[in-house]
PDB file of C-alpha atoms in Angstrom:
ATOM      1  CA  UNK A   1      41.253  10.278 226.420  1.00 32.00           C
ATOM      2  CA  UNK A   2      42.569   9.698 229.909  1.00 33.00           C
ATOM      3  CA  UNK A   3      43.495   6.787 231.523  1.00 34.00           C
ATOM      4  CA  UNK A   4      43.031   6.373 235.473  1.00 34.00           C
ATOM      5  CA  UNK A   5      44.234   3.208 237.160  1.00 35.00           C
ATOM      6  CA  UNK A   6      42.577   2.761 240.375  1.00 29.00           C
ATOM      7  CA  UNK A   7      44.889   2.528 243.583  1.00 25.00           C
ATOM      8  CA  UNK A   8      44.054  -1.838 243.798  1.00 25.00           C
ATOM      9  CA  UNK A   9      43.264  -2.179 240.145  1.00 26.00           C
ATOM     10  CA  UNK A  10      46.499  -4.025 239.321  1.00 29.00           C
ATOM     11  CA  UNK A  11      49.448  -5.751 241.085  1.00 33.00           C
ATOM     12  CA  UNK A  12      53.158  -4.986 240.265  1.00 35.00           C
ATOM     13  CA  UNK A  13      55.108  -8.404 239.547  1.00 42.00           C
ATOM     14  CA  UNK A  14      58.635  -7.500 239.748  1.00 45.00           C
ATOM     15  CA  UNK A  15      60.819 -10.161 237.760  1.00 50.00           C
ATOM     16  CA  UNK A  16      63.998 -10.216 235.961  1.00 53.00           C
ATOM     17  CA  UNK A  17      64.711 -13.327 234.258  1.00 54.00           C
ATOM     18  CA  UNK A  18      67.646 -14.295 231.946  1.00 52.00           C
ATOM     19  CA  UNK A  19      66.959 -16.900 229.629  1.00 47.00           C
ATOM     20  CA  UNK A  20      69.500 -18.767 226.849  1.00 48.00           C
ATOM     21  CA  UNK A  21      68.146 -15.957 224.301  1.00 44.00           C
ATOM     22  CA  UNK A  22      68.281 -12.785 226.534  1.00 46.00           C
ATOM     23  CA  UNK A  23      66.784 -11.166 229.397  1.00 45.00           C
ATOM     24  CA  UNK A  24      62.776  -9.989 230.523  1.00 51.00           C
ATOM     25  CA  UNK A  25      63.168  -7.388 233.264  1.00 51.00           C
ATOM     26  CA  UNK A  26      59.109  -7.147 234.238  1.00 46.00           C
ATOM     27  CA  UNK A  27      58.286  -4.400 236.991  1.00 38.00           C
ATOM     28  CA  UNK A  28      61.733  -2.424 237.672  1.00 31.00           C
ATOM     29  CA  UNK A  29      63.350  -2.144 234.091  1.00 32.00           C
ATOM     30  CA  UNK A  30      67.048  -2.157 233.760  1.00 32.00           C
ATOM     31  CA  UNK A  31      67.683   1.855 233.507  1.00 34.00           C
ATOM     32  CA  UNK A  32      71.203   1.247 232.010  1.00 34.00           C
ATOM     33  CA  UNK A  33      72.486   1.951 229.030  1.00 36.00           C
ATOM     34  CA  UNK A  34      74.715  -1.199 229.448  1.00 40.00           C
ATOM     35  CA  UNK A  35      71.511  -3.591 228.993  1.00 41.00           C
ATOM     36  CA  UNK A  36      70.652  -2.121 225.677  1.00 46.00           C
ATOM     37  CA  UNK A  37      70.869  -5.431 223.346  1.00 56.00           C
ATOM     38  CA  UNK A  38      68.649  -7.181 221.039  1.00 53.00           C
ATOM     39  CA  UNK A  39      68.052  -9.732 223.377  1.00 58.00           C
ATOM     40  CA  UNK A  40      67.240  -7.551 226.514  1.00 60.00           C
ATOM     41  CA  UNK A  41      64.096  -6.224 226.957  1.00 68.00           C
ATOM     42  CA  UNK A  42      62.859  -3.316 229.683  1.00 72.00           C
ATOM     43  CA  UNK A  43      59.026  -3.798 230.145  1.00 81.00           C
ATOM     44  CA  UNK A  44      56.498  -3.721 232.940  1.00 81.00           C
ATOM     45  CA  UNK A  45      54.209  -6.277 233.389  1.00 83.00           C
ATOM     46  CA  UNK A  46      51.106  -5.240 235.400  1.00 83.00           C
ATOM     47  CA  UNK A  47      49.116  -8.503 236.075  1.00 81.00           C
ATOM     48  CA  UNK A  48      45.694  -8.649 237.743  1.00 79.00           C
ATOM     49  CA  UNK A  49      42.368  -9.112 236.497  1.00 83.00           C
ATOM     50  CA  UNK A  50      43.655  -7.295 233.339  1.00 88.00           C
ATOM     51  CA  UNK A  51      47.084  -7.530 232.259  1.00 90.00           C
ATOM     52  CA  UNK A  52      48.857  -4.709 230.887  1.00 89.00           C
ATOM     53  CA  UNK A  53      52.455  -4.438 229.517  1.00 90.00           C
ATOM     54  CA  UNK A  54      54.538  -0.803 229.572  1.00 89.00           C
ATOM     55  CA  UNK A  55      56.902  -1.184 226.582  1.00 91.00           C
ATOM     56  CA  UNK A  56      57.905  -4.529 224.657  1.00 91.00           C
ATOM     57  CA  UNK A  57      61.091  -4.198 223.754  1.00 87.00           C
ATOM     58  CA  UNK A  58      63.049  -4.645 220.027  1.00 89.00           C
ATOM     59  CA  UNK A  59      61.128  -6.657 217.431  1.00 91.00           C
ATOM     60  CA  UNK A  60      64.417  -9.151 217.710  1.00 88.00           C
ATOM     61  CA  UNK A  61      63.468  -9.875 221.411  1.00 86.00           C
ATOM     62  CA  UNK A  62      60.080 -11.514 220.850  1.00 89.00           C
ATOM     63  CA  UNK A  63      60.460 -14.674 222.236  1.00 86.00           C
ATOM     64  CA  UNK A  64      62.393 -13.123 225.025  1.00 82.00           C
ATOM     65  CA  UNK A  65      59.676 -11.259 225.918  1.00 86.00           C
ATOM     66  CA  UNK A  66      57.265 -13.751 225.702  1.00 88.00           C
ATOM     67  CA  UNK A  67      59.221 -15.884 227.806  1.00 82.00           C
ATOM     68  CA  UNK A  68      59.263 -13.785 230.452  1.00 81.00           C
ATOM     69  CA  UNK A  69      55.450 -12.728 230.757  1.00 86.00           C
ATOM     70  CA  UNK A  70      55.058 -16.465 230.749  1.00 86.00           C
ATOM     71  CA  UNK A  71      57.809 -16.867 233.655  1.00 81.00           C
ATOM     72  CA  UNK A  72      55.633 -14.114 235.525  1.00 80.00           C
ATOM     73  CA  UNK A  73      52.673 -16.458 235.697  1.00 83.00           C
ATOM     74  CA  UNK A  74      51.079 -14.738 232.633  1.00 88.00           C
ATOM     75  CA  UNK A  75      49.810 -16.241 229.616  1.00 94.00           C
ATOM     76  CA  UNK A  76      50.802 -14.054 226.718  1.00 95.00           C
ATOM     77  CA  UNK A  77      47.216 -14.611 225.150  1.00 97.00           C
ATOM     78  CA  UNK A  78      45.727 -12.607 228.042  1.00 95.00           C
ATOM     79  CA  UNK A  79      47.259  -9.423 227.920  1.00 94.00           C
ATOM     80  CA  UNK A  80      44.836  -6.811 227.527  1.00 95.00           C
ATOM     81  CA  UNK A  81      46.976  -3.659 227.104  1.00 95.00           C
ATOM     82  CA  UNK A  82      50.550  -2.805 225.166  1.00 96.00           C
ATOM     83  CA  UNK A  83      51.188   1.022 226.837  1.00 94.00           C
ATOM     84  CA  UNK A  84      54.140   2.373 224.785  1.00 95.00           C
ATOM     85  CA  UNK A  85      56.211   5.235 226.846  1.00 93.00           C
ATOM     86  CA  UNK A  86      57.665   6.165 223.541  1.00 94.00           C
ATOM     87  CA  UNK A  87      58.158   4.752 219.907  1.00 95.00           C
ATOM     88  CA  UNK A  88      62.064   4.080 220.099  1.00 92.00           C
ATOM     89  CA  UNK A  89      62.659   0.543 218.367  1.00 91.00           C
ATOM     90  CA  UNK A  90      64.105  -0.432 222.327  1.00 87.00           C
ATOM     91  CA  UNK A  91      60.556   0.481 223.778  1.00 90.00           C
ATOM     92  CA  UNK A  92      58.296  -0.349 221.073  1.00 94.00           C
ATOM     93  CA  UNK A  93      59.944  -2.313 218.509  1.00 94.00           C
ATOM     94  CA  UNK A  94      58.022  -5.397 219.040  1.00 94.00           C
ATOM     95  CA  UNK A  95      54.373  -4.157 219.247  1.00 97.00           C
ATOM     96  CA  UNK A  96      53.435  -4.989 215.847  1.00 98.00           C
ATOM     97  CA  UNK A  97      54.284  -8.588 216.321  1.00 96.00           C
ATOM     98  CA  UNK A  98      52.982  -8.902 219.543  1.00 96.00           C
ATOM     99  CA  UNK A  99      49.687  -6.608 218.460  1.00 97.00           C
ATOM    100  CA  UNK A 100      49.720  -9.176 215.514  1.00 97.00           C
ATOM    101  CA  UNK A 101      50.029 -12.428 218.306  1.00 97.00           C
ATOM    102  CA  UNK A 102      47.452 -10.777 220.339  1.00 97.00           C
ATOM    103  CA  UNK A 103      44.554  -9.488 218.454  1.00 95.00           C
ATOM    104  CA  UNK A 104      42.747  -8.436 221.810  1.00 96.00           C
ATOM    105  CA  UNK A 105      44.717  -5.853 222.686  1.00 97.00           C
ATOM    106  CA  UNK A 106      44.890  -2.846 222.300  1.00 97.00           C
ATOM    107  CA  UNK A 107      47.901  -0.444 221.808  1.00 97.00           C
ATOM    108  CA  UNK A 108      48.283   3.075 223.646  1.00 97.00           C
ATOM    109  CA  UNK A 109      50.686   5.524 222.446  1.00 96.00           C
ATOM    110  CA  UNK A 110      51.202   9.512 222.493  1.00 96.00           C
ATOM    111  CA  UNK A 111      49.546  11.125 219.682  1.00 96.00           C
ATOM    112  CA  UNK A 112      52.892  12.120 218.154  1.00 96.00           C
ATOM    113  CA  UNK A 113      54.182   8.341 218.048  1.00 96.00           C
ATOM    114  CA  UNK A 114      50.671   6.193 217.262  1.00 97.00           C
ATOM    115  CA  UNK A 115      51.493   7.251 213.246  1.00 98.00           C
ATOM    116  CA  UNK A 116      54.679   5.751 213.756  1.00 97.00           C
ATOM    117  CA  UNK A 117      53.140   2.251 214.932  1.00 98.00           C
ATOM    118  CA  UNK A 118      50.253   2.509 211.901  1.00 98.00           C
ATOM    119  CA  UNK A 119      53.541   3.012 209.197  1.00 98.00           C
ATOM    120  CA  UNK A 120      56.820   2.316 210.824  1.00 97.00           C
ATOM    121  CA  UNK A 121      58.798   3.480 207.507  1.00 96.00           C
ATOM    122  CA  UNK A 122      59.965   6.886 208.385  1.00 96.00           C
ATOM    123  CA  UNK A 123      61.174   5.511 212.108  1.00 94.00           C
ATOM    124  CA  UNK A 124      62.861   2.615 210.237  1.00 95.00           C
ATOM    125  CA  UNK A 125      64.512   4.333 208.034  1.00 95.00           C
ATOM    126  CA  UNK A 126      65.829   6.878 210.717  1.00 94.00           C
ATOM    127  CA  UNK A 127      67.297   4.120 212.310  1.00 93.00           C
ATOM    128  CA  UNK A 128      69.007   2.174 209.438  1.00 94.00           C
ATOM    129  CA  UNK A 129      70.825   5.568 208.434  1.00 95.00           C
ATOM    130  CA  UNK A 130      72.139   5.944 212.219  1.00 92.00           C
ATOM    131  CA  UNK A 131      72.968   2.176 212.279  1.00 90.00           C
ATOM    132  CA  UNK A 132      73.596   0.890 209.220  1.00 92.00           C
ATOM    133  CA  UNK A 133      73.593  -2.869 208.650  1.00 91.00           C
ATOM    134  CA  UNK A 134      73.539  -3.121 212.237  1.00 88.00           C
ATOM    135  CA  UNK A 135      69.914  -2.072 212.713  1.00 89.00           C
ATOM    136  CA  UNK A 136      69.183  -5.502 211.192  1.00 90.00           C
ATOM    137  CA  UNK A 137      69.648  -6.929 214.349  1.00 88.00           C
ATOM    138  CA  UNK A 138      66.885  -5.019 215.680  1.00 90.00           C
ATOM    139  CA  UNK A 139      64.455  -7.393 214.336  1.00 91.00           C
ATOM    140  CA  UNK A 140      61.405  -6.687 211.723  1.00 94.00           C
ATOM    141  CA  UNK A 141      59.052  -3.401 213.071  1.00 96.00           C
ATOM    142  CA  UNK A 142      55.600  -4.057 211.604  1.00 98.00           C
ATOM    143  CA  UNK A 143      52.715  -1.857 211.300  1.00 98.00           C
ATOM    144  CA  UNK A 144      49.855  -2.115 214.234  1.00 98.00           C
ATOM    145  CA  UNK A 145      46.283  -1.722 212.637  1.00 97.00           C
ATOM    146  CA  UNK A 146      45.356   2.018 212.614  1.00 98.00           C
ATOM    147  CA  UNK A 147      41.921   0.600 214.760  1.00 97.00           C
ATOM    148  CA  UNK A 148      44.160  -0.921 217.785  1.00 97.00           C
ATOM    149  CA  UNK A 149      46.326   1.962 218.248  1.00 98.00           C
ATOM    150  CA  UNK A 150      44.829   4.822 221.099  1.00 97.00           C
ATOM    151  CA  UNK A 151      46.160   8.182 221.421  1.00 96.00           C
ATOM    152  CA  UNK A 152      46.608   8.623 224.890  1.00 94.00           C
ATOM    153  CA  UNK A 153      48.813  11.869 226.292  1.00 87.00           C
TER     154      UNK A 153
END
């Protein structure tokens, strides 16, 4: 499947907010290593008459995140679209919850990560071995229903 978004489709809200629990940077993204927390989350927010949001973040920075599409003038309910760049817990840690939050929409991920968001166990369990008892604070990583997950490469 391929995805085409046309030229006036959407409208890029650039944002970065810092709230008492962390940081939403919607539109530009951080890029640096040094924002790499729990509480910091790198997403896009694409806003228009569907919403669409490019990564989500660690399953710790949930209400982060949903502070910040809020912020942006969005109401978390209406998001139509979770596009995942990759399956790293900092990218797509939170798209079970928020897949499980938002039953409408629908998750798109490259083939050779969507298994990972049906049964996060092997990715989980990479990243407790590299982390240890510090990958707790990466938050819970649940499983997205194998029917709201779309290959897309």
């Amino acid at each position: 499947m391929n995805i085409t978004l046309g030229k006036n489709l959407f409208t890029w809200k650039e944002h970065r907010k810092t709230f008492p629990g962390g940081t939403l940077c919607t539109g530009t993204g951080t890029g640096s290593s040094k924002n790499t927390s729990p509480k910091t989350v790198g997403a896009y927010l694409i806003a228009d008459e569907k919403n669409a949001l490019i990564d989500v973040g660690y399953a710790s920075s949930l209400n982060v995140l949903l502070a910040g599409i809020r912020e942006a003038g969005v109401n978390p309910a209406d998001l139509n679209y979770i596009i995942l760049t990759h399956v790293h817990l900092d990218h797509a840690g939170c798209a079970g919850q928020l897949a499980k939050l938002i039953p409408k929409a629908v998750v798109y991920a490259h083939p050779r990560g969507a298994p990972h968001l049906v049964n996060p166990s092997k990715l989980v369990s990479s990243v407790r071995q590299i982390y240890g008892e510090e990958a707790e604070k990466f938050g819970e990583t649940l499983p997205i229903p194998a029917e709201r997950v779309v290959e897309v490469s």
